[in-house]
Coordinates of C-alpha atoms and ligand atoms in Angstrom, one line a residue:
M21 CA 8.3 -42.5 22.7
S22 CA 7.1 -41.3 19.4
G23 CA 7.1 -43.7 16.5
K24 CA 7.2 -47.0 18.4
T25 CA 6.3 -50.1 16.3
H26 CA 6.3 -53.9 16.5
R27 CA 6.5 -55.8 13.2
L28 CA 5.3 -59.4 12.6
Q29 CA 4.8 -61.6 9.7
I30 CA 1.6 -63.7 9.4
G31 CA 2.3 -65.9 6.4
D32 CA 2.4 -63.5 3.4
I33 CA 0.8 -60.7 5.3
T34 CA 2.9 -58.0 7.0
C35 CA 1.4 -56.7 10.3
I36 CA 2.8 -53.8 12.3
V37 CA 1.5 -52.7 15.7
L38 CA 1.6 -48.9 15.9
H39 CA 1.9 -47.2 19.3
E40 CA -0.5 -44.3 19.4
G41 CA 0.6 -43.5 22.9
P42 CA -0.2 -44.4 26.5
S43 CA -3.6 -44.4 28.1
T44 CA -3.1 -41.9 31.0
S45 CA -4.8 -42.1 34.3
S46 CA -5.2 -39.6 37.1
P47 CA -4.3 -40.4 40.8
T48 CA -8.0 -40.5 41.7
Q49 CA -8.4 -43.5 39.4
Q50 CA -5.7 -45.4 41.4
T51 CA -8.2 -46.0 44.3
P52 CA -10.9 -48.6 44.9
E53 CA -13.5 -45.9 44.0
G54 CA -11.6 -45.3 40.7
V55 CA -11.7 -49.0 39.9
L56 CA -15.4 -49.1 40.6
Q57 CA -16.0 -46.1 38.3
R58 CA -14.3 -48.1 35.5
Y59 CA -15.7 -51.5 36.4
P60 CA -19.1 -50.9 38.2
N61 CA -19.8 -54.5 39.0
A62 CA -16.4 -55.4 40.4
A63 CA -16.5 -57.0 43.9
A64 CA -14.5 -55.5 46.8
S65 CA -12.5 -58.7 47.1
E66 CA -11.7 -58.6 43.4
I67 CA -10.6 -55.0 43.6
S68 CA -8.2 -55.7 46.5
D69 CA -6.8 -58.6 44.5
D70 CA -6.3 -56.3 41.5
L71 CA -4.4 -53.9 43.8
Q72 CA -2.1 -56.8 44.9
T73 CA -1.6 -58.1 41.4
H74 CA -1.5 -55.1 39.2
G75 CA -1.7 -52.0 41.4
Y76 CA -5.1 -51.2 40.0
A77 CA -4.6 -52.0 36.3
Q78 CA -5.6 -49.3 33.9
P79 CA -6.0 -49.3 30.1
A80 CA -2.2 -49.0 29.5
S81 CA -1.7 -48.2 25.8
M82 CA -3.3 -47.6 22.4
N83 CA -2.1 -50.2 19.9
A84 CA -3.3 -49.6 16.4
L85 CA -2.5 -52.1 13.6
Y86 CA -1.2 -51.8 10.0
I87 CA -1.8 -54.7 7.6
A88 CA -0.3 -55.1 4.2
T89 CA -1.9 -57.9 2.2
A90 CA -1.9 -58.5 -1.6
G91 CA -1.0 -54.9 -2.4
T92 CA -3.6 -53.4 -0.1
R93 CA -2.4 -51.3 2.9
I94 CA -4.8 -51.1 5.8
L95 CA -4.8 -49.1 9.0
V96 CA -7.0 -50.5 11.8
D97 CA -8.2 -47.5 14.0
T98 CA -6.6 -44.1 14.1
G99 CA -6.1 -43.2 17.8
M100 CA -7.0 -39.8 19.4
G101 CA -4.9 -38.0 16.8
D102 CA -3.9 -34.3 17.2
R103 CA -6.5 -33.6 20.0
A104 CA -4.4 -35.3 22.6
K105 CA -0.9 -34.3 21.5
P106 CA 1.8 -34.6 22.7
A107 CA 0.9 -37.6 24.8
L108 CA -1.0 -39.3 22.0
G109 CA -1.2 -38.9 18.2
H110 CA 1.9 -40.9 17.3
I111 CA 0.4 -43.2 14.7
P112 CA 1.6 -41.1 11.7
A113 CA 5.1 -41.0 13.2
A114 CA 5.0 -44.8 13.8
L115 CA 4.0 -45.4 10.2
A116 CA 6.8 -43.0 9.0
A117 CA 9.3 -45.0 11.1
E118 CA 8.3 -48.0 9.0
G119 CA 8.7 -46.0 5.7
I120 CA 4.9 -45.7 5.2
S121 CA 3.2 -42.3 4.7
V122 CA -0.4 -41.5 5.5
E123 CA -1.0 -41.1 1.8
D124 CA 0.0 -44.8 1.2
I125 CA -3.0 -46.1 3.2
D126 CA -5.7 -47.6 1.0
I127 CA -8.2 -48.6 3.7
V128 CA -8.8 -47.2 7.2
F129 CA -10.9 -49.8 9.1
I130 CA -12.7 -48.4 12.1
T131 CA -13.5 -51.1 14.7
H132 CA -15.9 -48.8 16.7
F133 CA -16.8 -45.2 17.1
H134 CA -15.1 -44.2 20.4
G135 CA -12.9 -41.2 20.3
D136 CA -9.6 -43.1 20.9
H137 CA -10.3 -45.0 17.7
I138 CA -11.7 -42.3 15.4
F139 CA -10.4 -38.8 16.2
G140 CA -7.2 -39.5 14.3
L141 CA -9.2 -39.7 11.1
L142 CA -8.8 -35.9 10.6
N143 CA -5.9 -33.5 10.6
E144 CA -6.0 -30.6 13.1
D145 CA -7.5 -28.4 10.3
G146 CA -10.4 -30.8 9.8
T147 CA -9.2 -32.4 6.5
P148 CA -8.9 -36.2 6.1
R149 CA -5.5 -37.4 7.3
Y150 CA -5.6 -40.6 5.2
A151 CA -6.5 -38.7 2.1
N152 CA -6.3 -41.5 -0.4
S153 CA -8.1 -44.2 1.6
R154 CA -11.6 -45.7 1.8
T155 CA -13.0 -45.6 5.3
I156 CA -14.7 -48.8 6.2
T157 CA -16.8 -49.8 9.3
T158 CA -19.7 -52.1 9.9
Q159 CA -23.2 -51.0 9.0
T160 CA -24.2 -51.9 12.6
E161 CA -21.6 -49.5 14.1
W162 CA -22.4 -46.7 11.7
D163 CA -26.2 -47.0 12.5
A164 CA -25.5 -47.2 16.2
W165 CA -23.9 -43.8 16.2
M166 CA -24.8 -41.9 13.0
S167 CA -28.5 -42.7 12.4
E168 CA -30.8 -39.8 13.0
D169 CA -32.3 -41.6 16.0
S170 CA -28.9 -42.2 17.6
L171 CA -27.7 -38.7 17.1
N172 CA -30.9 -37.3 18.5
A173 CA -30.6 -39.5 21.6
M174 CA -27.0 -38.2 22.3
P175 CA -25.9 -35.1 24.2
E176 CA -25.8 -32.3 21.6
D177 CA -22.1 -31.6 21.8
R178 CA -21.2 -35.2 21.4
A179 CA -23.5 -35.6 18.4
A180 CA -22.0 -32.4 16.8
D181 CA -18.4 -33.8 17.4
L182 CA -19.3 -37.1 15.7
Q183 CA -20.9 -35.3 12.8
N184 CA -18.0 -32.9 12.4
T185 CA -15.6 -35.9 12.4
M186 CA -17.5 -37.9 9.9
A187 CA -18.7 -35.2 7.5
P188 CA -15.4 -34.6 5.7
L189 CA -15.2 -38.4 5.1
K190 CA -18.7 -39.0 3.9
D191 CA -17.8 -39.8 0.3
S192 CA -15.1 -42.3 1.4
F193 CA -17.2 -44.6 3.5
D194 CA -18.0 -48.2 2.8
Y195 CA -20.0 -50.5 5.1
L196 CA -19.4 -54.2 5.8
H197 CA -20.8 -56.8 8.1
A198 CA -19.3 -59.3 10.6
G199 CA -18.1 -62.3 8.7
D200 CA -17.2 -60.3 5.6
T201 CA -13.7 -60.2 4.0
L202 CA -12.0 -56.8 4.3
A203 CA -9.1 -57.8 2.1
P204 CA -7.4 -61.1 1.1
G205 CA -6.8 -63.0 4.4
V206 CA -8.5 -60.4 6.6
F207 CA -11.9 -61.2 8.0
L208 CA -14.4 -59.3 10.2
V209 CA -15.4 -61.0 13.5
D210 CA -18.4 -59.8 15.5
M211 CA -17.4 -58.8 19.1
A212 CA -20.4 -56.6 19.9
G213 CA -21.2 -55.2 23.4
H214 CA -18.5 -52.6 24.1
T215 CA -20.4 -50.9 21.3
L216 CA -23.2 -52.4 19.3
G217 CA -21.0 -52.9 16.2
H218 CA -17.6 -53.4 17.9
T219 CA -15.7 -55.6 15.4
G220 CA -12.4 -57.5 15.6
L221 CA -10.3 -59.0 12.8
L222 CA -8.9 -62.4 12.1
I223 CA -5.8 -62.3 9.8
E224 CA -4.8 -65.5 8.2
S225 CA -2.1 -66.5 5.7
N226 CA -0.3 -69.8 5.0
G227 CA -1.7 -71.4 8.2
E228 CA -0.5 -68.5 10.5
R229 CA -3.1 -66.3 12.2
L230 CA -3.4 -63.1 14.2
F231 CA -6.6 -62.3 16.2
A232 CA -7.1 -58.6 16.7
V233 CA -9.7 -58.2 19.4
V234 CA -9.4 -54.5 20.0
D235 CA -11.5 -53.4 23.0
L236 CA -12.7 -56.8 24.0
L237 CA -11.3 -55.9 27.4
H238 CA -9.5 -52.9 28.8
S239 CA -7.0 -54.1 31.4
L240 CA -5.3 -57.2 32.7
P241 CA -7.7 -58.1 35.6
Q242 CA -10.4 -58.7 33.0
F243 CA -8.8 -62.1 32.1
K244 CA -9.3 -63.3 35.7
Y245 CA -12.6 -61.4 36.1
P246 CA -14.1 -61.5 32.6
H247 CA -17.5 -60.6 34.1
W248 CA -16.2 -57.1 34.9
H249 CA -18.2 -54.7 32.8
F250 CA -16.4 -51.6 31.6
A251 CA -18.1 -48.3 32.3
F252 CA -18.0 -47.3 28.6
D253 CA -19.6 -50.6 27.4
T254 CA -22.8 -49.8 25.5
D255 CA -24.3 -53.2 26.4
G256 CA -22.3 -54.7 29.4
D257 CA -24.1 -58.1 29.3
L258 CA -23.5 -58.6 25.6
A259 CA -19.9 -57.4 26.0
E260 CA -19.4 -60.0 28.8
Q261 CA -20.9 -62.8 26.8
N262 CA -18.7 -62.0 23.8
R263 CA -15.6 -61.4 25.9
K264 CA -15.9 -64.9 27.4
A265 CA -16.6 -66.5 24.0
V266 CA -13.8 -64.7 22.1
L267 CA -11.2 -65.4 24.9
A268 CA -12.3 -69.0 24.9
R269 CA -11.7 -69.2 21.1
A270 CA -8.3 -67.4 21.4
A271 CA -7.3 -70.0 24.0
D272 CA -8.7 -73.1 22.3
E273 CA -7.2 -72.2 18.9
N274 CA -3.9 -71.0 20.5
L275 CA -4.2 -67.7 18.5
L276 CA -1.7 -64.9 18.7
T277 CA -4.0 -62.2 20.0
L278 CA -3.7 -58.4 19.8
F279 CA -5.4 -56.1 22.4
Y280 CA -5.7 -52.4 21.7
H281 CA -5.4 -51.3 25.4
L282 CA -2.9 -53.7 26.9
P283 CA 0.7 -52.6 27.4
F284 CA 2.5 -52.1 24.1
P285 CA 2.6 -54.1 21.8
G286 CA -0.5 -55.7 23.3
L287 CA 0.3 -59.1 21.8
G288 CA 0.2 -62.5 23.5
H289 CA -1.6 -65.8 24.1
V290 CA -4.7 -66.4 26.2
T291 CA -5.0 -69.6 28.3
R292 CA -8.0 -71.1 30.1
Q293 CA -7.8 -71.5 33.9
A294 CA -9.3 -74.4 35.9
D295 CA -11.9 -72.2 37.4
G296 CA -13.3 -71.2 34.0
T297 CA -11.5 -67.8 33.9
F298 CA -8.5 -66.9 31.7
A299 CA -4.9 -65.8 31.9
F300 CA -2.7 -63.9 29.5
Q301 CA 0.9 -64.6 28.5
A302 CA 2.3 -61.4 26.9
M303 CA 4.6 -61.9 24.0
Ligands
LIG43 ZN1 -10.6 -48.0 23.1

């Protein structure tokens, strides 16, 4: 279980999918009511179709990404970390299985500020886990969570949790914008909606490409029902609009695509269906 990886080469860039662990679900989530809690605008007929096809598909995994390009070693998202051990928290073991230590990481890129992407930034004792790295996110995402207005609008315990997570890292942060280059061949792509600064990456080298779309969707039925809003989307309408646009791009450009929450390694190709929806062919 621990230390599972999937390595692929994109031109001169080495990419490794790192298994943080499974997304677990309780039996109460395996009911029509459970599906509605996760996807509040799903129709009853769509939910029964989901039962037939997937047995109520859940977020199945957490697939982080390591990228080595031109001497820069990047980790994209950090998982839940030690908070959810032993089920989760396997990214350091996965890196170690590939001969990479946490001290080797030069950049940690955070796609968005949900717990399953950021809590692995720190060790159990509150010190930075990736001690030699810059921490990079978009200015939009930072402001959406960490501005004084945003923190004041949040439940107190959540605001304190975020502040405690980010405080030890405050000197390591850099801020970019959608469209910017993170490192040679690694470009930020706006996929806002799930959170206001939710950002994917396009990785490109020697004509080969990998499209990391992170939390663009959370389970397999959302290819057939891309209008399903996820309960934890900050802006469900914007998320839906970007989900459709990004899936269309992945299909039209025949991009190898990586999803954070699909079954490990979360890699595959998106195709368009005649009715305007999408399908997924896992790799
Ligand atoms: Zn997530």
